[in-house]
Amino acid sequence: MEASTSSKPELAGALPLLLHDMGPRHGGGDRMTQYTIAGESRMTHTIDELRDYRCFETQQGWVLAVADVDDDNDGGEAFLNCAVLIFDLDDYEIWACKIGGGDEWENYSYTLTMYDAADNPRPRHIARRHGVAAVAGKVYFELSGNELGVITFDDSSAMELGGVDVGMVDLTMPMGSTYLVESSGDLFLVVVFFDGDDVHTIAELAVYKMDFDMPAWCKVDGIGEDRVFLLGGDRLGHSNFGASCSASASGMRGNCVYFLNHISTHENYLHVIDMGKGTEEIGGGDEWENYSYTLTTFDAADNPRPRHIARRHGVAAVAGKVYFELSGNELGVITFDPAIDLGGVDVDMVDLPLTKPMGSTYLVESSGELFLVVVFFDGYDVHTIDELVVYKMDFAAPAAWRKVDGIGDDRVFLLGGDRLGHSNFGASCSATASGIRGNCVYFLNHISTDENYLHVIDMGKGTEEVRRPFRDMGYPLPLRPPFWLLPTD
């Protein structure tokens, strides 16, 4: 089915865009969140033609919408000479349907065997972990280090597997991902090299164009001032996707590769690589600056330990400075003037007694002041809170954490974070403006891997409520826990 925008005309000017397809099991209704690449903004619309479907992208600008029931869709007169191919990622099968030639799907099973250095046979899947692209009526896929696979169909619709002898590009780095892209009738291979095992950082991006006369992959310095490449795929690279479109028609910058990093399991970074300028942006904006840092603390035996600022600890900004937990006697500080500078405030951190082995800490900015919240669990039972303690930072020399009995009748603290406390989140907002009870701490228990309990601790009454809002959702918890959306005071 072609991606129609008739129900929302404003979408036509926003393409291409990223669509967050939650699927019916997430209970998201028919609202879909989109991110427009050209406008660098998000919007939420109902696309009637995609409701109640599982949606998959195609290189030609179509959307394959899969439903549990049969649905007749007219491909349109312009596509009567086209065919739709579906590659099964679990089985060695291909489904094909010729547009305008009837509505019957043909099923093709295939066996593809390669041999390793020891001459042992290895079955190969056409689409799994590799890209597929169609050029001049043929479908190409990566087959081996010296051969490009080819799928052709004769007049009787019989499928034939073949190959083109061509040396594939040298993959010298340990982590990388490859994408086949059709653009203006030519076949390209894009290779994304990561920085060692860091799949968030791109070390190099290389683009090759197929010269079928030799045949050979020829490295190119650009893809054209009016072309952009769009790369992505399934989680962890189970399948790779590559497409091309006009830059001017889409309102985008030409000669750029937009790479949605599906290899990372923690976050889908959007890398924008400008092949003409040799620059890279993360997130699609041009206002971001990147800073690398080295932070080392020493244990009791004077052994150095590298420290990550945000991992497993909270971060909070107060009066133009960013604070983070650094060590048992120092609070880390980040300042900009305009260059970034790492410093510290000498202050004894709060006592975490050995009798309470499990706990989690959160830095919170509230009304221009800095607080530290410590959640102690009942032994190793991370579902049950034994005690919650709040401290306020007194910056007057000598700096010290002062224990407080409350946070204010018009304030609430909201705590949470990533799964297992890989990162901790703490925020504050007005109670009356939000219509909730003041002087309370709302703790979304992200430490538990089984269920996200919501603990409500009333600091004035000394009471605790345990709510389980996600208990009956009917599906396993996602990799990332639910997260807070806050009002702006």
XYZ file of C-alpha atoms in Angstrom:
489
model
C 0.000 0.000 0.000
C 1.306 3.466 -0.810
C 1.840 5.822 2.126
C -1.185 8.082 1.792
C -1.432 11.446 3.514
C -4.946 12.327 2.357
C -6.315 12.388 5.911
C -3.628 14.842 7.036
C -2.496 17.099 4.158
C 0.173 18.726 6.323
C 2.079 15.435 6.375
C 2.798 15.674 2.657
C 5.240 18.504 3.220
C 6.901 16.748 6.129
C 8.152 13.629 4.352
C 10.486 11.877 4.866
C 9.828 11.325 8.556
C 10.414 8.782 11.281
C 7.306 7.089 12.634
C 7.191 5.609 16.116
C 4.945 2.592 15.491
C 3.971 1.328 18.939
C 1.674 -1.397 17.649
C -1.699 -2.457 19.095
C -0.175 -4.447 21.961
C 1.114 -1.250 23.574
C -2.355 0.188 23.891
C -1.376 3.370 22.087
C -4.655 3.694 20.205
C -4.379 5.188 16.736
C -2.057 8.078 17.584
C 1.351 7.859 15.923
C 4.325 10.063 16.746
C 6.371 11.274 13.791
C 9.707 13.089 13.587
C 10.225 15.146 10.447
C 13.845 15.142 9.314
C 13.684 18.431 7.431
C 11.844 20.363 10.130
C 13.678 18.639 13.002
C 10.417 18.496 14.952
C 7.919 15.953 16.235
C 4.180 15.782 15.659
C 1.358 13.400 16.437
C -1.259 12.556 13.822
C -3.653 9.786 12.971
C -2.833 8.223 9.619
C -6.077 6.425 8.858
C -4.550 4.095 6.266
C -2.051 2.740 8.818
C -4.419 2.167 11.734
C -4.396 -1.337 13.245
C -1.483 -2.411 11.041
C 2.093 -3.359 11.707
C 4.069 -1.085 9.372
C 7.313 -1.683 7.515
C 9.324 0.722 5.371
C 10.288 0.155 1.734
C 13.023 1.791 -0.292
C 10.606 3.029 -2.951
C 8.627 5.216 -0.555
C 5.840 2.749 0.038
C 4.725 1.441 3.415
C 3.970 -2.241 3.775
C 1.065 -2.484 6.231
C 0.402 -5.964 7.586
C -2.945 -6.808 9.179
C -4.523 -9.979 10.510
C -7.268 -9.798 7.889
C -7.132 -9.548 4.110
C -7.365 -6.038 2.746
C -7.551 -5.146 -0.936
C -5.377 -2.157 -1.815
C -5.029 -0.669 -5.290
C -1.416 0.129 -6.107
C -2.403 2.760 -8.693
C -1.831 2.980 -12.430
C 1.716 4.304 -12.030
C 2.894 1.070 -10.435
C 1.394 -1.569 -12.757
C 4.855 -2.790 -13.800
C 6.126 -3.148 -10.234
C 6.293 -6.107 -7.898
C 6.337 -6.343 -4.109
C 8.823 -8.723 -2.457
C 8.686 -9.788 1.196
C 11.683 -11.551 2.739
C 10.943 -13.807 5.697
C 13.610 -13.135 8.338
C 12.929 -16.417 10.148
C 12.620 -18.841 7.224
C 14.322 -19.156 3.863
C 11.321 -17.883 1.927
C 10.366 -14.976 -0.337
C 6.839 -13.807 -1.107
C 6.192 -11.911 -4.348
C 3.151 -10.179 -5.840
C 3.091 -8.395 -9.202
C 1.105 -5.143 -9.117
C -1.549 -5.162 -11.826
C -1.007 -8.833 -12.543
C -3.562 -10.162 -10.111
C -3.724 -10.218 -6.360
C -2.098 -13.615 -5.853
C 1.068 -13.973 -3.805
C 3.737 -16.406 -4.999
C 5.900 -18.182 -2.448
C 9.523 -19.112 -3.158
C 11.722 -21.249 -0.935
C 15.458 -21.131 -1.418
C 18.624 -22.811 -0.203
C 21.762 -20.712 -0.141
C 24.978 -22.329 1.050
C 28.411 -20.803 1.501
C 31.649 -22.454 2.654
C 34.043 -21.156 5.285
C 37.866 -21.351 5.263
C 37.713 -24.965 6.491
C 35.305 -25.834 3.651
C 32.393 -26.306 6.058
C 28.953 -25.516 4.621
C 27.097 -22.546 6.084
C 23.478 -21.739 5.197
C 22.970 -18.076 4.257
C 19.863 -15.940 4.575
C 19.372 -13.321 1.877
C 18.055 -10.452 3.977
C 19.058 -11.207 7.565
C 21.775 -8.803 8.796
C 22.353 -7.483 5.268
C 20.771 -4.992 2.900
C 18.707 -5.628 -0.202
C 18.215 -3.211 -3.129
C 16.442 -3.364 -6.491
C 18.095 -1.861 -9.607
C 16.895 -2.179 -13.233
C 14.509 -5.037 -12.531
C 16.992 -7.104 -10.510
C 17.287 -7.489 -6.743
C 20.787 -7.419 -5.249
C 21.977 -8.608 -1.854
C 25.300 -9.147 -0.088
C 26.318 -12.769 -0.519
C 29.985 -13.204 0.400
C 33.302 -11.396 0.502
C 33.748 -11.719 -3.245
C 30.233 -12.073 -4.628
C 27.109 -9.931 -4.853
C 23.889 -11.959 -4.925
C 21.257 -11.361 -7.611
C 17.585 -12.342 -7.781
C 15.862 -12.351 -11.169
C 12.396 -13.404 -12.360
C 11.728 -14.647 -15.898
C 8.529 -14.141 -17.889
C 6.906 -17.143 -16.196
C 7.616 -15.567 -12.768
C 10.128 -18.275 -11.912
C 12.786 -17.050 -9.475
C 16.491 -17.537 -10.119
C 19.403 -16.898 -7.733
C 22.699 -15.825 -9.220
C 25.758 -13.791 -8.414
C 28.169 -11.119 -9.594
C 31.865 -11.748 -8.906
C 33.094 -8.613 -7.209
C 35.477 -8.044 -4.353
C 33.551 -6.624 -1.394
C 35.031 -3.693 0.516
C 37.605 -4.205 3.232
C 35.975 -4.248 6.684
C 39.007 -3.532 8.868
C 37.217 -2.346 12.019
C 35.641 -4.729 14.558
C 32.145 -3.203 14.514
C 30.352 -2.027 11.407
C 27.152 -2.278 9.401
C 26.553 -2.316 5.634
C 23.626 -1.001 3.578
C 22.735 -1.417 -0.106
C 21.027 1.643 -1.600
C 19.458 2.242 -5.005
C 19.742 5.873 -6.095
C 18.813 7.287 -9.516
C 19.237 3.877 -11.105
C 22.667 3.190 -9.572
C 23.617 0.735 -6.825
C 25.549 1.963 -3.780
C 27.058 0.267 -0.749
C 27.299 2.305 2.468
C 29.543 1.066 5.287
C 29.162 2.520 8.800
C 32.254 1.830 10.934
C 31.882 2.249 14.700
C 34.579 3.367 17.105
C 35.770 -0.029 18.338
C 32.942 -1.608 20.333
C 31.223 1.759 20.963
C 28.114 1.477 18.787
C 27.040 5.037 19.651
C 30.046 6.650 17.961
C 30.780 6.514 14.229
C 34.475 6.340 13.375
C 34.003 6.480 9.600
C 31.329 6.313 6.939
C 32.310 5.135 3.462
C 30.171 5.050 0.297
C 30.884 2.878 -2.758
C 29.197 2.873 -6.184
C 28.884 -0.318 -8.222
C 30.582 -0.289 -11.613
C 28.898 -3.210 -13.365
C 31.292 -2.991 -16.350
C 34.317 -4.138 -14.334
C 32.506 -5.159 -12.000
C 33.848 -3.408 -8.881
C 32.866 -1.241 -5.925
C 34.331 2.222 -6.516
C 34.624 4.540 -3.522
C 32.949 7.948 -3.984
C 33.338 11.219 -2.115
C 29.697 12.249 -2.485
C 26.241 11.094 -3.507
C 25.025 14.239 -5.299
C 23.895 17.707 -4.258
C 20.227 16.757 -4.694
C 20.370 13.312 -3.052
C 20.137 12.073 0.524
C 20.535 8.509 1.766
C 18.318 7.247 4.600
C 19.658 4.268 6.565
C 18.115 2.204 9.355
C 16.762 -1.251 10.024
C 15.537 -3.702 12.606
C 16.896 -3.845 16.157
C 20.528 -5.023 16.409
C 20.840 -5.176 12.638
C 18.641 -8.249 12.113
C 17.746 -6.566 8.837
C 19.202 -3.427 7.266
C 17.362 -0.738 5.316
C 18.725 1.786 2.831
C 16.887 4.249 0.578
C 17.470 7.470 -1.345
C 15.336 10.511 -2.123
C 15.580 14.018 -3.537
C 16.968 16.607 -1.137
C 15.332 19.662 -2.734
C 11.902 18.012 -2.950
C 12.104 17.084 0.736
C 13.522 20.377 2.016
C 16.659 18.639 3.254
C 20.355 19.266 2.902
C 21.829 17.444 -0.090
C 24.849 15.154 -0.260
C 24.073 13.861 3.254
C 23.557 10.435 4.805
C 20.915 10.210 7.555
C 21.665 7.150 9.674
C 19.118 6.054 12.290
C 21.322 3.976 14.570
C 19.344 0.778 15.029
C 22.473 -1.118 16.135
C 22.393 0.542 19.570
C 20.015 -1.160 22.015
C 19.777 1.853 24.357
C 18.844 4.716 22.062
C 18.168 5.332 18.379
C 20.643 8.102 17.594
C 20.140 9.959 14.330
C 23.533 10.666 12.761
C 23.649 13.192 9.902
C 26.853 12.893 7.878
C 27.538 15.687 5.383
C 29.780 14.118 2.746
C 30.697 17.466 1.206
C 31.763 19.166 4.444
C 33.041 16.015 6.127
C 30.996 16.806 9.253
C 28.681 14.798 11.483
C 25.749 15.860 13.640
C 23.878 13.767 16.181
C 20.196 14.471 16.576
C 19.783 16.454 13.369
C 20.534 19.935 14.733
C 23.526 22.196 14.238
C 23.536 23.656 17.748
C 25.180 20.717 19.531
C 28.736 20.780 20.807
C 30.556 17.577 21.742
C 32.875 17.324 24.761
C 35.003 14.345 25.733
C 36.160 13.970 29.321
C 38.340 11.772 31.508
C 37.306 11.431 35.138
C 39.333 9.305 37.548
C 38.847 8.592 41.243
C 40.915 6.358 43.527
C 39.731 3.583 45.809
C 40.997 2.778 49.333
C 44.012 0.958 47.889
C 44.855 3.993 45.750
C 43.887 2.186 42.542
C 42.552 4.457 39.755
C 38.934 4.020 38.716
C 37.487 5.702 35.610
C 34.146 7.349 36.395
C 31.182 8.134 34.179
C 29.322 11.315 35.117
C 25.752 10.125 34.608
C 25.926 6.347 34.805
C 24.201 4.998 37.935
C 24.036 8.475 39.487
C 21.905 11.570 39.216
C 22.662 14.892 37.558
C 21.007 18.237 38.365
C 21.486 21.847 37.204
C 21.358 24.721 39.694
C 22.221 28.390 39.030
C 23.958 27.705 35.732
C 26.080 24.828 37.038
C 25.579 21.100 36.600
C 26.186 18.911 39.646
C 26.792 15.160 39.813
C 27.831 12.623 42.441
C 31.567 12.110 42.206
C 32.918 10.389 45.312
C 32.299 9.924 49.024
C 33.691 13.372 49.848
C 33.207 15.398 46.680
C 30.322 16.655 44.573
C 31.200 17.044 40.902
C 30.520 20.332 39.096
C 30.353 21.163 35.366
C 30.659 24.800 34.307
C 30.772 26.508 30.897
C 32.700 29.740 30.366
C 32.221 29.075 27.431
C 34.490 26.003 27.401
C 33.486 23.090 29.571
C 35.273 22.729 32.895
C 35.065 19.873 35.411
C 35.494 20.724 39.070
C 34.258 19.680 42.470
C 32.862 20.802 45.811
C 34.408 19.267 48.926
C 31.478 17.866 50.866
C 30.993 14.631 52.759
C 28.343 12.585 51.029
C 25.580 11.099 53.173
C 26.148 7.940 55.161
C 24.988 4.780 53.365
C 25.024 2.217 56.209
C 26.134 -1.356 55.567
C 22.921 -2.541 57.225
C 21.067 -1.268 54.147
C 22.865 -2.947 51.234
C 20.474 -1.836 48.472
C 19.729 1.802 47.734
C 19.589 4.418 45.012
C 20.410 8.156 45.028
C 18.893 11.048 43.077
C 19.939 14.678 42.689
C 16.990 17.056 42.336
C 16.828 20.786 41.604
C 13.829 22.448 43.235
C 13.110 26.183 43.364
C 16.771 26.985 42.714
C 18.144 24.658 45.393
C 19.899 21.296 45.234
C 18.547 18.218 46.992
C 19.766 14.644 47.374
C 17.170 11.886 47.784
C 18.255 8.446 49.022
C 15.903 5.472 48.598
C 16.851 2.535 50.850
C 15.314 -0.849 50.028
C 14.411 -3.589 52.500
C 17.587 -5.675 52.314
C 17.751 -7.072 48.790
C 14.001 -6.738 48.198
C 13.916 -3.992 45.567
C 10.114 -3.902 45.592
C 9.911 -2.654 49.192
C 11.211 0.692 50.455
C 12.657 0.599 53.963
C 13.364 4.329 54.227
C 13.457 7.473 52.102
C 15.702 10.352 53.199
C 15.992 13.851 51.685
C 18.980 16.180 52.101
C 19.391 19.812 51.053
C 22.738 21.226 49.972
C 24.113 24.066 52.099
C 26.750 25.700 49.865
C 27.949 28.035 52.647
C 31.491 27.089 53.659
C 31.999 24.412 54.597
C 29.497 22.866 52.165
C 27.312 20.151 53.686
C 24.192 18.055 53.068
C 21.488 18.965 55.629
C 18.749 16.438 56.307
C 15.230 17.882 55.892
C 11.837 16.658 57.058
C 9.930 18.021 54.071
C 10.254 19.562 50.621
C 7.425 22.128 50.805
C 3.642 21.973 50.688
C 3.599 23.111 47.057
C 6.414 20.883 45.830
C 6.609 17.266 44.656
C 9.688 15.280 43.662
C 9.486 12.859 40.720
C 12.110 10.107 40.646
C 12.850 7.404 38.101
C 15.468 6.432 35.558
C 16.667 3.786 33.160
C 16.357 0.083 33.809
C 18.387 -1.212 36.792
C 19.532 2.303 37.617
C 21.955 2.688 34.710
C 20.946 6.331 34.919
C 18.880 8.080 37.566
C 16.347 10.871 37.047
C 15.068 13.411 39.576
C 12.868 16.447 39.034
C 10.529 18.771 40.904
C 7.336 20.602 40.042
C 4.518 22.565 41.660
C 1.898 20.461 43.441
C -0.998 22.917 43.140
C -0.335 23.650 39.455
C -0.352 19.910 38.763
C -3.336 19.077 40.942
C -1.447 16.570 43.103
C -0.654 16.299 46.807
C 2.258 18.425 47.966
C 5.260 17.554 50.141
C 5.369 14.128 48.482
C 7.983 12.087 46.625
C 6.725 10.043 43.656
C 9.237 7.255 42.999
C 8.820 5.185 39.815
C 10.761 2.091 40.788
C 13.003 1.483 37.792
C 15.370 -0.647 39.893
C 12.926 -3.579 39.769
C 13.167 -5.604 36.556
C 9.784 -7.274 37.074
C 7.421 -4.339 37.477
C 7.589 -0.559 37.702
C 6.005 0.137 41.104
C 5.010 3.737 41.822
C 5.750 4.591 45.469
C 4.156 7.758 46.871
C 5.864 8.916 50.064
C 4.099 11.674 51.992
C 6.862 13.380 53.979
C 4.426 15.323 56.152
C 2.317 12.340 57.210
C 5.145 9.814 57.115
C 3.034 7.457 54.985
C 3.669 5.450 51.837
C 1.355 4.214 49.082
C 2.321 1.614 46.492
C 0.586 1.840 43.134
C 0.979 -0.569 40.231
C -0.258 1.325 37.160
C 1.363 -1.015 34.637
C 0.432 -4.299 36.285
C -2.406 -5.212 33.918
C -1.034 -3.918 30.615
C -0.933 -7.443 29.202
C 2.578 -7.356 27.751
C 6.139 -7.703 29.062
C 7.888 -4.571 30.241
C 9.855 -2.815 27.490
C 13.623 -2.454 27.663
C 13.200 1.185 28.695
C 10.864 1.838 31.646
C 8.111 4.451 31.457
C 9.423 7.976 31.817
C 8.154 11.222 33.300
C 6.755 14.088 31.205
C 6.819 17.241 33.332
C 5.063 20.595 33.216
C 7.212 23.689 32.969
C 6.903 25.904 36.034
